PDB file of C-alpha atoms in Angstrom:
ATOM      1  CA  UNK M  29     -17.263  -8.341   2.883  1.00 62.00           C
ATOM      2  CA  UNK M  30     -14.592  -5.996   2.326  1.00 80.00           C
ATOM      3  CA  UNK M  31     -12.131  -7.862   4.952  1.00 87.00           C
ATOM      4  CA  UNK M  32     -12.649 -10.729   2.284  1.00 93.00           C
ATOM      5  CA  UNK M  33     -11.594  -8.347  -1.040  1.00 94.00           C
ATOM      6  CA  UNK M  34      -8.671  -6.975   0.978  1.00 95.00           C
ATOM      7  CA  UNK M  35      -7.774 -10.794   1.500  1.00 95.00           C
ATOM      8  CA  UNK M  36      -7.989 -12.045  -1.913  1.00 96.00           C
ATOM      9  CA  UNK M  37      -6.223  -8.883  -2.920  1.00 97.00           C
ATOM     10  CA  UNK M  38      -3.153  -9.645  -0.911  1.00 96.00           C
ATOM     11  CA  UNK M  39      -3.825 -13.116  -2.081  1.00 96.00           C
ATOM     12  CA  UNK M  40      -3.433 -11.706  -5.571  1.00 97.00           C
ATOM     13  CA  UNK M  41       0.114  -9.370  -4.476  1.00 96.00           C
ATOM     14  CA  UNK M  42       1.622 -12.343  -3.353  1.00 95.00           C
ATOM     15  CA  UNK M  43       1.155 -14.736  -5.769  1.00 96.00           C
ATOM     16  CA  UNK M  44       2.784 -11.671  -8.299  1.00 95.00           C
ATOM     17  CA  UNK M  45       5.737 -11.845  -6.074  1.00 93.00           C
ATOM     18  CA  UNK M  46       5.789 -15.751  -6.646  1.00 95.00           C
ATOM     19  CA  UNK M  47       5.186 -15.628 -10.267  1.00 96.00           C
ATOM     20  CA  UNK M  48       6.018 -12.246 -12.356  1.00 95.00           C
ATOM     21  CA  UNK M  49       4.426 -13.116 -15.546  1.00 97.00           C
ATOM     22  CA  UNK M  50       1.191 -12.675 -13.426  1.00 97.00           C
ATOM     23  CA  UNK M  51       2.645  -9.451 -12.122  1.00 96.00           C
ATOM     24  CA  UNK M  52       0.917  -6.451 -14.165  1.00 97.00           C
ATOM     25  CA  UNK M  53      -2.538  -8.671 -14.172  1.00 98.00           C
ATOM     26  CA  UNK M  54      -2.530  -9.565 -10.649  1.00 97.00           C
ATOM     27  CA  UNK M  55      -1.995  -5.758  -9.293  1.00 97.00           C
ATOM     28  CA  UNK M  56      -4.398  -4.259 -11.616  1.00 98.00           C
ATOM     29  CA  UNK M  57      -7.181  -6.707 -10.486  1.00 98.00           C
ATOM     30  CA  UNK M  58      -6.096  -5.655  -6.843  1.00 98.00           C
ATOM     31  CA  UNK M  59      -6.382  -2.304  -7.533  1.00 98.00           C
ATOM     32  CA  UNK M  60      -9.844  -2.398  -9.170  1.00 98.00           C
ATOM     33  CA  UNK M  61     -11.019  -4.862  -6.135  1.00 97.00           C
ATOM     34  CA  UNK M  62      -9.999  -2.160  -3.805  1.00 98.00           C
ATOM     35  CA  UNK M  63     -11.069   0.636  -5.782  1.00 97.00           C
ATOM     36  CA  UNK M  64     -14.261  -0.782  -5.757  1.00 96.00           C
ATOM     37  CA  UNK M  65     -14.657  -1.299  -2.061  1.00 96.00           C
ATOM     38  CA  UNK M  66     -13.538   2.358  -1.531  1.00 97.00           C
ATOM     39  CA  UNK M  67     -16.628   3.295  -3.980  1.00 96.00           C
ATOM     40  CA  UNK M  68     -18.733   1.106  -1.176  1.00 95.00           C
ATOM     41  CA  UNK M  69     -16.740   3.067   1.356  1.00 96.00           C
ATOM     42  CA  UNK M  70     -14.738   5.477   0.315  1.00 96.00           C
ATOM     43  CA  UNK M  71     -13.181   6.092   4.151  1.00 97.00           C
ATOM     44  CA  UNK M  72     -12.261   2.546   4.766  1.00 97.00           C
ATOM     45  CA  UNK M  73      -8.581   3.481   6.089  1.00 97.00           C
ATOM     46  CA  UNK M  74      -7.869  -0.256   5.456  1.00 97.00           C
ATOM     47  CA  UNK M  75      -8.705  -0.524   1.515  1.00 97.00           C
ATOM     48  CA  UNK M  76      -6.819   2.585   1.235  1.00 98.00           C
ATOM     49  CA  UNK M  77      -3.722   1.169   3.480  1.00 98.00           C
ATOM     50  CA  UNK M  78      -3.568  -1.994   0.561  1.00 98.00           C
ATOM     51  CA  UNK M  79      -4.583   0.588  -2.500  1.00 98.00           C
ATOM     52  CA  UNK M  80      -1.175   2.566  -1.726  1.00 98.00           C
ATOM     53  CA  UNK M  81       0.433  -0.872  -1.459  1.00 97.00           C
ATOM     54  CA  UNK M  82      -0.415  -1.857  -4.718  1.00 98.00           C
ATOM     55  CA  UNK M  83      -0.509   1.483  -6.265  1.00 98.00           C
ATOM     56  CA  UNK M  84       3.223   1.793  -5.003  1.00 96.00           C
ATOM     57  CA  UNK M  85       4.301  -1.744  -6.337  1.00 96.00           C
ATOM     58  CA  UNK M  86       2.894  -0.344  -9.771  1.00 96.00           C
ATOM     59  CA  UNK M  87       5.230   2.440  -9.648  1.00 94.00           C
ATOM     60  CA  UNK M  88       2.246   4.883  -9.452  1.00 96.00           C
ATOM     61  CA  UNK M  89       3.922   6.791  -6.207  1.00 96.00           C
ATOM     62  CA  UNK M  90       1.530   9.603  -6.314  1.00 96.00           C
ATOM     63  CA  UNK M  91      -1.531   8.063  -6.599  1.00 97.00           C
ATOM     64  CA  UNK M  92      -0.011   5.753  -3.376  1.00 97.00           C
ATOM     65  CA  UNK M  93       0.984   8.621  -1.345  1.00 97.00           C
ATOM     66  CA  UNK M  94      -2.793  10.430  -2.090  1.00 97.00           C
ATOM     67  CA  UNK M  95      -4.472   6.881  -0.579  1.00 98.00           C
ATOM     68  CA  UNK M  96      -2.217   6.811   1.983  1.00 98.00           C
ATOM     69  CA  UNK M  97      -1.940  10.406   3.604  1.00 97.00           C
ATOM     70  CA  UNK M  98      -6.147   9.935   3.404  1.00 98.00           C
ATOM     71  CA  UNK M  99      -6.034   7.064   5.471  1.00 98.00           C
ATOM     72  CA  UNK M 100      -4.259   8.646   7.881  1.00 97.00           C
ATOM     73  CA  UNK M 101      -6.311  12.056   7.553  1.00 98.00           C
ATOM     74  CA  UNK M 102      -8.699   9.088   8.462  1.00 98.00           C
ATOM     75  CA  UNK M 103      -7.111   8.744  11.785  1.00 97.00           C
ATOM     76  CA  UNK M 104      -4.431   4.691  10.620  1.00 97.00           C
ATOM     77  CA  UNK M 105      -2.826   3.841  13.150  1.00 97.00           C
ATOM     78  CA  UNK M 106      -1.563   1.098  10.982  1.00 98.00           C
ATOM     79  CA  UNK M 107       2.344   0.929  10.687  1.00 97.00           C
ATOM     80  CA  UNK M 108       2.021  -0.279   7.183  1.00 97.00           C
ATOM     81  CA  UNK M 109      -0.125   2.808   6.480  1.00 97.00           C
ATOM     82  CA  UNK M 110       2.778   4.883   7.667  1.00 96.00           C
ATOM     83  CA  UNK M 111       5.454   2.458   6.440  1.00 95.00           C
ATOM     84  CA  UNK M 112       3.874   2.771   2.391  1.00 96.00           C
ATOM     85  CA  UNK M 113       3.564   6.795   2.605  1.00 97.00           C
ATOM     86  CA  UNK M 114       7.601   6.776   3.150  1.00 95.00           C
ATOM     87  CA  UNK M 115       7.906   4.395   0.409  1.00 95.00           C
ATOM     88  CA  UNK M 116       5.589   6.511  -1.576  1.00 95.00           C
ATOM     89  CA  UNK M 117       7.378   9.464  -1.226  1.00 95.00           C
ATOM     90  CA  UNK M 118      11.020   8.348  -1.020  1.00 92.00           C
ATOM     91  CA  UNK M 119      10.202   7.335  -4.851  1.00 89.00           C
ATOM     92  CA  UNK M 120       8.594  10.823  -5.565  1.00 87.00           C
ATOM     93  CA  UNK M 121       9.469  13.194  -3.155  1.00 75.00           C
ATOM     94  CA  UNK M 122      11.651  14.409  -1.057  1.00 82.00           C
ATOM     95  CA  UNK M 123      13.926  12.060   1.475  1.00 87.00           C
ATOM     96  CA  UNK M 124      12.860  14.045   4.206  1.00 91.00           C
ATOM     97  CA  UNK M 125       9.239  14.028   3.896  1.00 91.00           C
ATOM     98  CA  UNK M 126       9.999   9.825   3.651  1.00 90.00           C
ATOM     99  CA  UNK M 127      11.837   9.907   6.815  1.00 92.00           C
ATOM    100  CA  UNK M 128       9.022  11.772   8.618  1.00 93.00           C
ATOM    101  CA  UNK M 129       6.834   9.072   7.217  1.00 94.00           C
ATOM    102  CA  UNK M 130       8.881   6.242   8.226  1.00 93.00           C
ATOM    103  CA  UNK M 131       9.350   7.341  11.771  1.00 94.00           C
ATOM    104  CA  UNK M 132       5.916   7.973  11.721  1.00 93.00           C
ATOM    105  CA  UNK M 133       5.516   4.666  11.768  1.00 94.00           C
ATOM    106  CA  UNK M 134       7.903   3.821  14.686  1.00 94.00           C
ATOM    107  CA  UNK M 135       5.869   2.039  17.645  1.00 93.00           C
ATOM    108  CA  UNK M 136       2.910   1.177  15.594  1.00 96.00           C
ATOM    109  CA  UNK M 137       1.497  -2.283  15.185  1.00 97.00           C
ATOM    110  CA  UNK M 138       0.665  -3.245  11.588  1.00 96.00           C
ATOM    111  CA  UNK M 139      -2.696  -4.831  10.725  1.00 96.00           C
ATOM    112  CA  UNK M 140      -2.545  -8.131   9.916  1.00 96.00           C
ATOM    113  CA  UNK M 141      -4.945  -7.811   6.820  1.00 95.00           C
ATOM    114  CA  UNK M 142      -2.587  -5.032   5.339  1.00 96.00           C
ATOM    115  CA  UNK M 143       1.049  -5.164   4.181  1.00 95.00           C
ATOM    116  CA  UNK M 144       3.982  -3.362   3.243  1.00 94.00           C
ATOM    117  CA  UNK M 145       4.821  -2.288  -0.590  1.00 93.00           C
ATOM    118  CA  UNK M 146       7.943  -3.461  -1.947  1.00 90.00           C
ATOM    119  CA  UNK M 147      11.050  -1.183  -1.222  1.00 79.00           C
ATOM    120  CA  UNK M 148      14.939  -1.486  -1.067  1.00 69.00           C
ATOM    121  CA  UNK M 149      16.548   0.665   0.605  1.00 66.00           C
ATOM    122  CA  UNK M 150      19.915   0.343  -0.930  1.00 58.00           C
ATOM    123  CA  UNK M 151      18.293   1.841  -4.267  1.00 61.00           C
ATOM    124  CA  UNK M 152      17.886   5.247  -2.446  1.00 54.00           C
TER     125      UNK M 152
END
């Protein structure tokens, strides 16, 4: 069940990507989908991976970085996990709590039911 609500929320990230007058709508119905499985299960690392995905994309950094560092608390392995707390943070914090995020996620595999939030490096 929740593999299928993390896969119509990435469903619902993408399309926001294709079409960004669906942008605001389509991340705040992701969010409440996986808020609502972490309610179900509040230590599913992989809701919480996606959560600081969208909740990053939505320019809510902090909130991100608190999903994220609990999924790894959690024990992620996921790169994207890893990959979303230095995006988090490089927004928020400081560069070299990013960097320790980042290369945390060096040599990990990323799930394929999670992804990465948006981030360009050449604005930092």
């Amino acid at each position: 069940m929740s593999e299928d609500v993390i896969s119509l929320s990435r469903s619902l990230v993408d399309d926001a990507w294709n079409h960004p007058d669906k942008w605001e709508a389509n991340l705040a119905s992701a969010q409440a989908m996986l808020s609502k499985v972490l309610v179900e299960s509040p230590d599913n690392v992989l809701a919480l991976t996606c959560l600081g995905a969208v909740l990053s994309d939505q320019g809510k950094h902090e909130e991100a970085a608190s999903a994220l560092k609990r999924a790894i608390e959690l024990g992620s392995t996921d790169r994207n996990t890893f990959f979303n707390l230095g995006v988090a943070t490089m927004n928020f914090g400081s560069r070299a709590k990013a960097m320790s995020a980042f290369r945390g996620a060096e040599g990990l595999q990323a799930s394929p039911l999670s992804w990465t939030a948006y981030f360009d490096a050449q604005a930092h």
